[in-house]
Coordinates of C-alpha atoms in Angstrom, one line a residue:
M1177 CA 17.4 2.1 10.9
R1178 CA 14.8 4.9 10.7
V1179 CA 11.3 4.5 12.5
A1180 CA 8.1 6.2 12.0
C1181 CA 5.5 6.5 14.7
L1182 CA 1.8 7.1 14.1
R1183 CA -0.1 7.8 17.4
V1184 CA -3.7 8.6 18.4
A1185 CA -3.7 10.1 21.7
D1186 CA -7.3 9.1 22.8
L1187 CA -8.5 6.0 21.1
P1188 CA -11.9 5.6 22.6
L1189 CA -12.6 9.1 21.4
A1190 CA -11.1 8.8 18.1
A1191 CA -12.9 5.5 17.4
R1192 CA -16.2 7.2 18.1
L1193 CA -15.7 10.1 15.9
R1194 CA -14.7 7.9 13.1
A1195 CA -18.1 5.9 13.5
E1196 CA -20.1 9.1 14.0
P1197 CA -18.3 12.2 12.3
E1198 CA -21.3 14.2 12.8
L1199 CA -20.1 14.5 16.5
E1200 CA -17.0 16.3 15.6
G1201 CA -16.9 19.7 17.4
L1202 CA -19.6 19.0 20.0
P1203 CA -19.0 18.5 23.6
L1204 CA -18.5 14.7 23.6
A1205 CA -17.5 12.3 26.6
I1206 CA -16.9 8.6 26.3
A1207 CA -18.0 6.6 29.4
E1208 CA -16.9 3.0 30.5
S1209 CA -20.7 2.1 30.5
P1210 CA -24.1 3.6 30.2
A1211 CA -24.8 3.5 34.0
P1212 CA -25.4 6.7 35.7
R1213 CA -22.2 6.4 38.0
A1214 CA -20.0 5.2 35.2
V1215 CA -16.6 6.9 34.8
I1216 CA -15.8 9.4 32.0
L1217 CA -12.7 7.8 30.2
V1218 CA -11.9 10.7 27.7
A1219 CA -13.5 13.8 26.6
S1220 CA -13.3 16.0 23.5
P1221 CA -11.7 19.6 23.6
P1222 CA -15.1 21.4 23.6
A1223 CA -16.1 19.2 26.7
L1224 CA -12.9 19.8 28.4
R1225 CA -13.4 23.6 28.0
L1226 CA -16.9 23.3 29.6
G1227 CA -15.6 21.6 32.6
V1228 CA -15.9 17.9 32.0
R1229 CA -12.9 15.8 33.1
P1230 CA -11.9 12.1 32.8
G1231 CA -12.4 10.5 36.0
Q1232 CA -15.9 12.3 36.7
T1233 CA -19.1 10.1 36.9
T1234 CA -21.6 10.8 34.1
A1235 CA -23.9 12.4 36.5
Q1236 CA -21.0 15.0 37.4
A1237 CA -20.2 15.4 33.8
R1238 CA -23.8 16.2 32.8
T1239 CA -23.9 18.7 35.9
A1240 CA -20.8 20.5 34.5
C1241 CA -22.0 20.5 30.9
A1242 CA -25.7 20.3 30.1
E1243 CA -25.5 19.9 26.4
L1244 CA -22.8 17.2 26.8
V1245 CA -23.2 14.2 24.4
L1246 CA -22.4 10.6 26.2
R1247 CA -21.3 7.6 24.3
T1248 CA -20.1 4.4 26.0
S1249 CA -16.7 2.8 25.2
T1250 CA -17.1 0.3 22.6
P1251 CA -14.3 -2.6 22.2
A1252 CA -15.4 -3.4 18.6
L1253 CA -15.1 0.2 17.4
E1254 CA -11.7 0.6 19.1
K1255 CA -10.3 -2.6 17.6
A1256 CA -11.3 -1.4 14.4
A1257 CA -9.7 1.9 14.6
R1258 CA -6.6 0.5 16.0
E1259 CA -6.3 -1.8 12.9
T1260 CA -7.3 1.3 10.5
L1261 CA -4.2 3.1 12.0
R1262 CA -2.3 -0.1 10.9
D1263 CA -3.8 0.0 7.4
A1264 CA -2.8 3.6 7.2
A1265 CA 0.8 2.7 7.9
L1266 CA 0.7 -0.2 5.5
C1267 CA -0.1 2.3 2.6
F1268 CA 3.5 3.5 3.0
S1269 CA 5.6 0.4 4.3
P1270 CA 5.2 -3.3 4.4
R1271 CA 6.8 -3.5 7.9
V1272 CA 4.5 -2.5 10.4
E1273 CA 3.5 -3.3 14.0
I1274 CA 1.0 -2.2 16.5
A1275 CA 2.5 -1.2 19.9
A1276 CA 1.2 -3.2 22.9
P1277 CA -1.6 -1.5 24.9
R1278 CA -0.2 0.5 27.8
S1279 CA -1.6 1.4 31.3
G1280 CA -1.4 4.4 33.4
L1281 CA -1.0 8.0 31.9
H1282 CA -1.1 6.8 28.4
A1283 CA -3.6 4.0 28.5
A1284 CA -6.0 5.4 26.0
E1285 CA -3.3 6.0 23.2
S1286 CA -3.0 3.7 20.2
V1287 CA 0.7 3.6 18.5
V1288 CA 1.7 2.1 15.3
F1289 CA 5.3 1.8 14.3
L1290 CA 6.5 1.4 10.7
D1291 CA 10.1 1.1 8.9
A1292 CA 10.8 4.4 7.4
S1293 CA 14.2 3.4 5.9
G1294 CA 14.9 4.4 2.4
I1295 CA 11.9 6.8 2.1
R1296 CA 14.0 9.5 0.4
A1297 CA 13.7 7.5 -2.8
R1298 CA 10.0 8.7 -3.0
W1299 CA 9.8 11.5 -0.6
R1300 CA 12.1 14.6 -0.6
S1301 CA 12.1 14.7 3.1
E1302 CA 11.2 12.9 6.3
A1303 CA 8.9 15.7 7.1
G1304 CA 7.1 15.2 3.8
F1305 CA 6.7 11.5 4.6
A1306 CA 5.4 12.2 8.1
T1307 CA 2.9 14.7 6.9
A1308 CA 1.7 12.4 4.1
L1309 CA 1.4 9.6 6.8
S1310 CA -0.7 11.8 9.0
A1311 CA -3.0 12.9 6.1
R1312 CA -3.5 9.3 5.2
A1313 CA -4.6 8.4 8.7
R1314 CA -7.0 11.5 8.6
S1315 CA -8.7 10.5 5.3
L1316 CA -9.4 7.1 7.1
G1317 CA -11.1 9.2 9.9
L1318 CA -8.3 9.3 12.5
V1319 CA -6.6 12.3 13.6
A1320 CA -3.2 11.0 14.4
R1321 CA 0.4 12.6 14.9
A1322 CA 3.4 11.3 12.9
A1323 CA 7.0 11.3 14.2
V1324 CA 10.2 9.9 12.6
A1325 CA 13.4 9.1 14.6
G1326 CA 16.1 6.4 14.9
S1327 CA 14.3 4.2 17.2
R1328 CA 10.8 3.3 18.3
A1329 CA 11.2 4.8 21.7
V1330 CA 12.3 8.1 20.6
A1331 CA 9.8 8.2 17.9
L1332 CA 7.1 7.7 20.4
L1333 CA 8.6 10.4 22.7
A1334 CA 8.3 12.9 19.9
A1335 CA 4.9 11.8 19.0
R1336 CA 3.7 12.4 22.7
A1337 CA 5.4 15.7 23.2
P1338 CA 3.0 18.6 23.6
G1339 CA 1.9 20.5 20.5
A1340 CA -0.7 20.7 17.7
V1341 CA -2.5 17.4 17.2
D1342 CA -1.6 17.5 13.3
E1343 CA 2.1 18.6 13.9
V1344 CA 4.6 16.4 12.7
R1345 CA 8.1 15.9 14.3
V1346 CA 11.2 14.6 12.7
I1347 CA 14.4 13.8 15.0
A1348 CA 17.6 13.6 12.9
A1349 CA 20.5 11.2 13.8
G1350 CA 22.7 12.7 16.5
E1351 CA 20.1 15.1 17.8
E1352 CA 18.0 12.9 20.1
A1353 CA 19.4 14.2 23.4
S1354 CA 19.1 17.7 22.5
W1355 CA 15.6 17.3 21.2
L1356 CA 14.3 15.3 24.0
A1357 CA 15.7 17.5 26.8
P1358 CA 13.1 19.9 27.5
L1359 CA 10.4 17.3 27.6
S1360 CA 8.6 16.2 30.8
I1361 CA 9.8 13.2 32.6
D1362 CA 6.2 11.8 32.7
L1363 CA 6.6 11.1 29.0
L1364 CA 8.7 8.1 30.0
E1365 CA 6.0 6.6 32.1
P1366 CA 8.0 6.1 35.4
S1367 CA 6.5 4.0 38.2
D1368 CA 5.0 5.9 41.0
A1369 CA 7.8 5.3 43.3
L1370 CA 10.5 6.1 40.7
A1371 CA 8.5 9.3 39.7
T1372 CA 8.4 10.4 43.4
S1373 CA 12.2 9.8 43.9
L1374 CA 12.8 11.9 40.9
S1375 CA 10.6 14.7 41.9
R1376 CA 12.3 14.7 45.2
F1377 CA 15.7 15.1 43.6
G1378 CA 14.3 18.0 41.5
I1379 CA 14.5 15.8 38.2
R1380 CA 11.5 17.0 36.0
R1381 CA 12.8 17.1 32.6
L1382 CA 14.3 14.5 30.4
G1383 CA 17.7 16.4 29.9
E1384 CA 18.0 16.5 33.6
L1385 CA 17.7 13.0 33.9
A1386 CA 20.1 12.3 31.0
R1387 CA 23.0 14.4 32.9
L1388 CA 23.1 12.4 36.0
P1389 CA 26.0 10.2 36.4
R1390 CA 25.2 6.5 35.7
R1391 CA 26.9 4.9 38.7
A1392 CA 25.2 7.3 41.1
L1393 CA 21.9 6.8 39.4
A1394 CA 22.0 3.0 39.5
S1395 CA 23.0 3.0 43.2
R1396 CA 20.5 5.3 44.4
L1397 CA 17.3 4.5 42.0
G1398 CA 18.2 1.2 40.5
E1399 CA 18.3 -0.4 37.1
R1400 CA 14.9 1.0 36.1
A1401 CA 16.2 4.6 36.4
L1402 CA 19.2 3.6 34.3
R1403 CA 17.0 2.4 31.4
L1404 CA 15.0 5.6 31.5
A1405 CA 18.0 7.8 31.5
A1406 CA 19.3 5.9 28.4
L1407 CA 15.9 6.6 26.7
A1408 CA 16.2 10.3 27.8
R1409 CA 19.6 10.5 25.9
G1410 CA 17.9 8.8 22.9
E1411 CA 19.8 5.6 23.3
A1412 CA 17.7 2.5 22.2
D1413 CA 18.5 -0.8 20.7
D1414 CA 15.7 -1.8 18.4
L1415 CA 14.9 -5.2 16.6
P1416 CA 13.9 -4.8 13.0
I1417 CA 10.2 -4.2 12.4
E1418 CA 8.8 -7.3 10.8
T1419 CA 6.4 -7.7 7.9
P1420 CA 3.0 -8.5 9.5
E1421 CA 0.9 -11.5 8.3
A1422 CA -1.9 -10.9 6.1
A1423 CA -5.1 -10.7 8.3
E1424 CA -8.8 -10.2 7.5
I1425 CA -10.0 -6.7 7.5
V1426 CA -12.9 -6.2 10.2
E1427 CA -15.3 -3.6 10.8
A1428 CA -17.7 -3.9 13.8
I1429 CA -20.1 -2.0 16.0
D1430 CA -22.0 -2.7 19.2
L1431 CA -25.4 -1.0 19.1
E1432 CA -26.7 1.4 21.7
A1433 CA -30.0 -0.4 21.5
P1434 CA -31.3 -3.5 19.6
I1435 CA -32.6 -3.0 16.1
D1436 CA -35.5 -5.0 15.0
R1437 CA -36.3 -3.4 11.7
L1438 CA -34.4 -3.6 8.4
E1439 CA -34.3 0.1 7.6
P1440 CA -32.3 1.2 10.7
L1441 CA -30.3 -1.7 10.2
R1442 CA -29.4 -0.6 6.5
F1443 CA -28.6 2.8 8.1
V1444 CA -26.0 1.4 10.5
L1445 CA -24.7 -1.1 7.9
R1446 CA -24.0 1.6 5.4
G1447 CA -21.5 3.3 7.9
V1448 CA -19.7 -0.1 8.6
L1449 CA -19.5 -0.7 5.0
D1450 CA -18.2 2.8 4.2
R1451 CA -15.3 2.5 6.7
L1452 CA -14.5 -1.0 5.5
A1453 CA -14.4 0.2 1.8
A1454 CA -12.2 3.2 2.7
R1455 CA -9.6 0.8 4.4
L1456 CA -9.5 -1.4 1.3
D1457 CA -9.3 1.3 -1.2
A1458 CA -6.4 3.1 0.8
R1459 CA -4.3 0.0 0.1
G1460 CA -5.6 -0.5 -3.6
L1461 CA -7.5 -3.7 -2.4
G1462 CA -11.3 -5.0 -2.9
A1463 CA -13.4 -7.8 -1.8
T1464 CA -14.8 -10.7 -3.5
E1465 CA -16.8 -11.8 -0.5
L1466 CA -18.2 -10.4 2.8
D1467 CA -18.6 -12.3 6.1
L1468 CA -21.7 -10.6 7.7
E1469 CA -22.2 -11.6 11.4
L1470 CA -25.1 -10.4 13.6
A1471 CA -25.2 -10.8 17.2
L1472 CA -28.8 -11.3 18.2
E1473 CA -30.9 -10.8 21.4
A1474 CA -30.9 -13.8 23.7
R1475 CA -27.3 -14.7 22.7
G1476 CA -28.6 -15.6 19.1
H1477 CA -26.1 -15.6 16.2
D1478 CA -26.7 -15.0 12.4
A1479 CA -23.8 -15.6 10.0
R1480 CA -24.1 -15.4 6.3
R1481 CA -21.3 -14.9 3.4
I1482 CA -21.9 -12.5 0.6
G1483 CA -20.2 -13.3 -2.6
L1484 CA -19.2 -10.7 -5.4
A1485 CA -18.1 -11.7 -8.9
T1486 CA -15.3 -9.3 -9.1
P1487 CA -13.1 -7.7 -6.5
S1488 CA -14.8 -4.5 -5.5
A1489 CA -14.4 -1.7 -3.0
D1490 CA -17.8 0.0 -3.7
P1491 CA -19.8 0.3 -0.6
R1492 CA -23.0 1.0 -2.5
L1493 CA -22.9 -2.3 -4.2
W1494 CA -21.9 -4.2 -0.8
L1495 CA -24.9 -2.4 0.7
R1496 CA -27.4 -3.3 -2.2
V1497 CA -26.4 -7.0 -2.1
A1498 CA -26.3 -7.4 1.7
S1499 CA -29.7 -5.6 2.0
L1500 CA -31.2 -8.0 -0.5
A1501 CA -29.7 -11.0 1.3
L1502 CA -31.2 -9.6 4.5
E1503 CA -34.6 -9.1 2.9
T1504 CA -34.5 -12.6 1.4
R1505 CA -33.6 -14.3 4.8
P1506 CA -34.4 -11.8 7.7
P1507 CA -32.6 -12.3 11.1
G1508 CA -34.7 -14.3 13.7
A1509 CA -34.5 -11.7 16.4
A1510 CA -33.4 -8.1 17.2
I1511 CA -29.9 -7.3 16.5
E1512 CA -27.5 -5.9 19.3
A1513 CA -24.1 -5.9 17.2
L1514 CA -23.0 -6.6 13.6
R1515 CA -19.6 -7.4 12.2
V1516 CA -18.3 -7.4 8.8
A1517 CA -15.1 -9.2 7.5
T1518 CA -13.2 -9.7 4.3
Q1519 CA -9.9 -10.7 3.0
G1520 CA -8.5 -7.9 0.8
V1521 CA -7.4 -8.8 -2.7
P1522 CA -5.9 -6.8 -5.4
V1523 CA -8.4 -5.0 -7.7
R1524 CA -7.7 -6.0 -11.4
A1525 CA -7.7 -3.3 -14.0
D1526 CA -9.5 -4.3 -17.1
Q1527 CA -7.8 -4.2 -20.5
L1528 CA -9.9 -2.7 -23.2
D1529 CA -10.0 -4.3 -26.6
L1530 CA -8.4 -2.3 -29.4
F1531 CA -11.0 -3.2 -32.0
R1532 CA -14.1 -3.9 -30.1
P1533 CA -16.4 -1.3 -28.2
A1534 CA -16.1 -1.3 -24.4
G1535 CA -18.6 -3.6 -22.8
P1536 CA -20.5 -3.0 -19.4
A1537 CA -18.6 -2.0 -16.4
P1538 CA -17.3 -5.1 -14.3
T1539 CA -19.2 -3.7 -11.2
R1540 CA -22.5 -4.0 -13.1
L1541 CA -21.8 -7.7 -13.7
A1542 CA -20.7 -8.1 -10.1
R1543 CA -23.8 -6.3 -8.8
T1544 CA -26.1 -8.7 -10.9
L1545 CA -24.3 -11.8 -10.1
A1546 CA -24.2 -10.8 -6.4
E1547 CA -27.9 -10.1 -6.5
I1548 CA -28.7 -13.6 -8.0
E1549 CA -26.4 -15.2 -5.3
A1550 CA -28.4 -13.3 -2.7
L1551 CA -31.7 -14.8 -4.0
C1552 CA -30.4 -18.3 -4.8
G1553 CA -28.0 -19.1 -1.9
P1554 CA -24.2 -19.1 -1.6
G1555 CA -22.4 -21.3 -3.9
R1556 CA -25.3 -21.6 -6.5
V1557 CA -24.1 -19.0 -9.1
G1558 CA -21.1 -19.5 -11.2
F1559 CA -20.1 -21.4 -14.4
P1560 CA -19.8 -25.2 -14.7
I1561 CA -16.4 -26.9 -14.9
R1562 CA -15.4 -30.4 -15.2
P1563 CA -14.2 -32.2 -11.9
D1564 CA -11.4 -34.9 -12.0
T1565 CA -13.9 -37.8 -12.5
H1566 CA -15.0 -40.3 -15.3
R1567 CA -18.6 -39.8 -14.5
C1568 CA -20.2 -38.2 -17.4
D1569 CA -22.8 -36.1 -15.9
A1570 CA -20.5 -34.6 -13.1
F1571 CA -19.8 -30.9 -12.9
E1572 CA -19.1 -28.3 -10.5
L1573 CA -19.7 -24.6 -10.2
A1574 CA -17.0 -22.3 -10.0
P1575 CA -17.3 -18.5 -9.3
F1576 CA -17.6 -16.6 -12.3
S1577 CA -15.1 -13.9 -13.2
L1578 CA -14.1 -12.0 -16.4
T1579 CA -10.6 -13.5 -15.9
N1580 CA -11.7 -17.1 -16.3
A1581 CA -14.1 -16.3 -19.1
A1582 CA -11.4 -14.6 -21.1
S1583 CA -8.8 -17.2 -20.5
R1584 CA -10.8 -20.0 -22.1
P1585 CA -9.7 -20.7 -25.5
D1586 CA -11.8 -20.1 -28.6
V1587 CA -13.3 -23.3 -30.1
P1588 CA -14.1 -23.5 -33.5
A1589 CA -17.6 -23.6 -34.3
A1590 CA -18.9 -27.3 -34.9
P1591 CA -20.7 -28.0 -38.2
A1592 CA -24.3 -27.4 -38.3
E1593 CA -25.2 -31.1 -39.3
I1594 CA -23.9 -32.5 -35.9
P1595 CA -26.8 -33.1 -33.6
A1596 CA -26.7 -31.6 -30.0
L1597 CA -27.5 -33.8 -26.9
R1598 CA -29.8 -32.1 -24.4
A1599 CA -29.1 -33.5 -21.0
L1600 CA -32.1 -34.0 -19.1
R1601 CA -31.7 -33.1 -15.3
P1602 CA -32.8 -35.1 -13.4
P1603 CA -32.9 -38.0 -15.7
L1604 CA -36.2 -39.5 -16.8
A1605 CA -36.9 -43.0 -15.6
A1606 CA -37.4 -45.6 -18.3
R1607 CA -38.8 -49.3 -18.6
V1608 CA -36.4 -51.2 -20.9
R1609 CA -36.8 -54.8 -22.6
V1610 CA -33.5 -56.3 -23.0
E1611 CA -32.7 -58.8 -25.8
R1612 CA -29.3 -60.4 -26.2
G1613 CA -27.8 -57.9 -23.8
L1614 CA -29.0 -54.8 -25.7
P1615 CA -32.2 -52.7 -25.3
A1616 CA -34.9 -53.8 -27.5
E1617 CA -37.8 -51.8 -26.5
L1618 CA -38.4 -48.8 -24.0
Q1619 CA -41.3 -46.8 -22.5
S1620 CA -40.5 -43.3 -21.0
A1621 CA -42.0 -39.9 -21.2
A1622 CA -39.4 -38.8 -23.8
A1623 CA -39.4 -41.8 -26.2
A1624 CA -41.3 -45.0 -26.5
G1625 CA -41.6 -48.1 -28.8
R1626 CA -39.2 -50.7 -30.2
V1627 CA -35.6 -49.7 -30.9
L1628 CA -34.8 -49.4 -34.5
G1629 CA -31.1 -48.6 -34.1
C1630 CA -28.7 -48.9 -31.2
S1631 CA -25.1 -47.8 -30.4
G1632 CA -23.1 -48.8 -27.4
P1633 CA -22.5 -49.6 -24.7
W1634 CA -20.1 -47.0 -23.5
R1635 CA -19.1 -48.1 -20.1
T1636 CA -18.0 -45.8 -17.1
S1637 CA -17.4 -46.7 -13.6
G1638 CA -15.5 -45.2 -10.5
G1639 CA -15.6 -44.2 -7.0
W1640 CA -15.2 -47.8 -6.1
W1641 CA -13.0 -46.9 -3.1
A1642 CA -15.8 -45.1 -1.2
S1643 CA -19.2 -46.3 0.0
E1644 CA -20.8 -43.2 -1.4
G1645 CA -20.1 -41.8 -4.8
R1646 CA -19.7 -45.2 -6.3
F1647 CA -21.0 -45.7 -9.9
A1648 CA -21.0 -48.0 -12.9
H1649 CA -23.0 -47.0 -15.9
D1650 CA -23.7 -48.2 -19.4
H1651 CA -24.7 -45.6 -22.0
Y1652 CA -26.5 -46.4 -25.3
D1653 CA -27.6 -44.1 -28.1
V1654 CA -31.0 -45.6 -29.4
W1655 CA -33.4 -44.7 -32.2
T1656 CA -37.2 -45.7 -31.1
Q1657 CA -39.9 -46.4 -33.3
D1658 CA -41.6 -43.1 -32.5
G1659 CA -38.7 -41.3 -34.3
H1660 CA -36.7 -40.0 -31.1
V1661 CA -33.0 -40.5 -30.7
V1662 CA -31.9 -40.6 -27.1
R1663 CA -29.1 -41.2 -24.7
L1664 CA -30.2 -44.2 -22.6
R1665 CA -28.2 -45.1 -19.3
H1666 CA -28.3 -48.4 -17.5
D1667 CA -27.1 -48.3 -13.8
R1668 CA -25.4 -51.5 -13.2
L1669 CA -25.3 -51.2 -9.5
E1670 CA -29.0 -50.4 -9.2
N1671 CA -30.2 -52.3 -12.2
A1672 CA -32.2 -49.1 -13.2
W1673 CA -32.7 -47.5 -16.6
C1674 CA -33.3 -43.9 -17.5
I1675 CA -33.2 -41.4 -20.2
D1676 CA -30.0 -39.4 -19.8
G1677 CA -30.5 -36.9 -22.7
V1678 CA -32.5 -36.2 -26.1
Y1679 CA -30.8 -35.6 -29.3
D1680 CA -32.2 -32.4 -30.7

């Protein structure tokens, strides 16, 4: 089995640069909190060159570098960056796993493993595959190093080895021990006690550890040292990488200060939607609905679902529809954080007709329908379908899509002499005089007078098994003295009459 590793060395820093790319190249430090005595977690290379070090307080860091840009660690941004690294790997292999978070020297790293078996069918070499993998991560805003080896552990050690950030590493089968030999023992993350013992024996390189006799190593340093020596020789028993379950794609951000106006909120939302769209587009996916959640001051919460007519990965469309929804129903308080989630769906390519001109772009229809739904409310825009019931006036709204519209068969046009029934919603109340079980005279806003002709009744009933939704109706088509032909309905349960429709 061949395994590829994609590693981001400093996740808090990478997550912040992904959200604020304009900070690239500036002296930037990520602190654990905005407090003056908060500890610096990571710093960018320009900040390190100016004397800023992890472990300093923010006050000490500002003393070392007056132009230092400080940002706080944001779990929401880091979680999104970690999942983005997974999305980059999913562009190349269906079998991907996120490594468990670590502590100690490599606590800030984020690592993803993917199955690299059989890649030569598409890529000329494993180095080319690793280069493409690293480039895909960079296109999603993350600078990551890629390595390919025969196991997770060896691939991770190769990705951790010193060198250029964008350098790729490939360890061929059988060359693990020689490749790892010059690397520092610290890459194996030994415990403090074991690291002290190894240093006392003069063991500082993986090759030196790999050459120690196993029996002597076990008797002096224990089972843990034996496992590290096996890793130093490139020996590792790996389980296969499983295919991850489909999960929603989430982008979120915690704001530095609450936002109480729509314009700055739209600016923040644009960045979140751009990052979400980039992740979907990289995997050839789109979104049919967005779940927008806003964390408000005083522990308030605002959640809304924004529907789209067709799968789309256009952040401009998303922003326009989301802004319209926020303008129609503004949040009730200032916003402290926001979260956007969606389920990625395949984007359908439209088949053009051979003999007809091309119609409007599907995104234009999606934008129009989404704007209407933002005004009318979720679930109130679509096309009617018949539910599984005998009730004549029952219908449901289904989300509109070009697929549904195209799949409906063409119905031959009805002859012009057949009258059309125009349904009245809601029905008009009517007063009816009955003779011999049939309507003889009625009074209503749609028709009035003696009944000159009557057809029916047509009886429908259903829902008898439930207390709500039960119905029992008799329908009549009647011709009244004033010249109207109407559909009359008698509710047998309520003993009420109404005009259900008018024939045009």
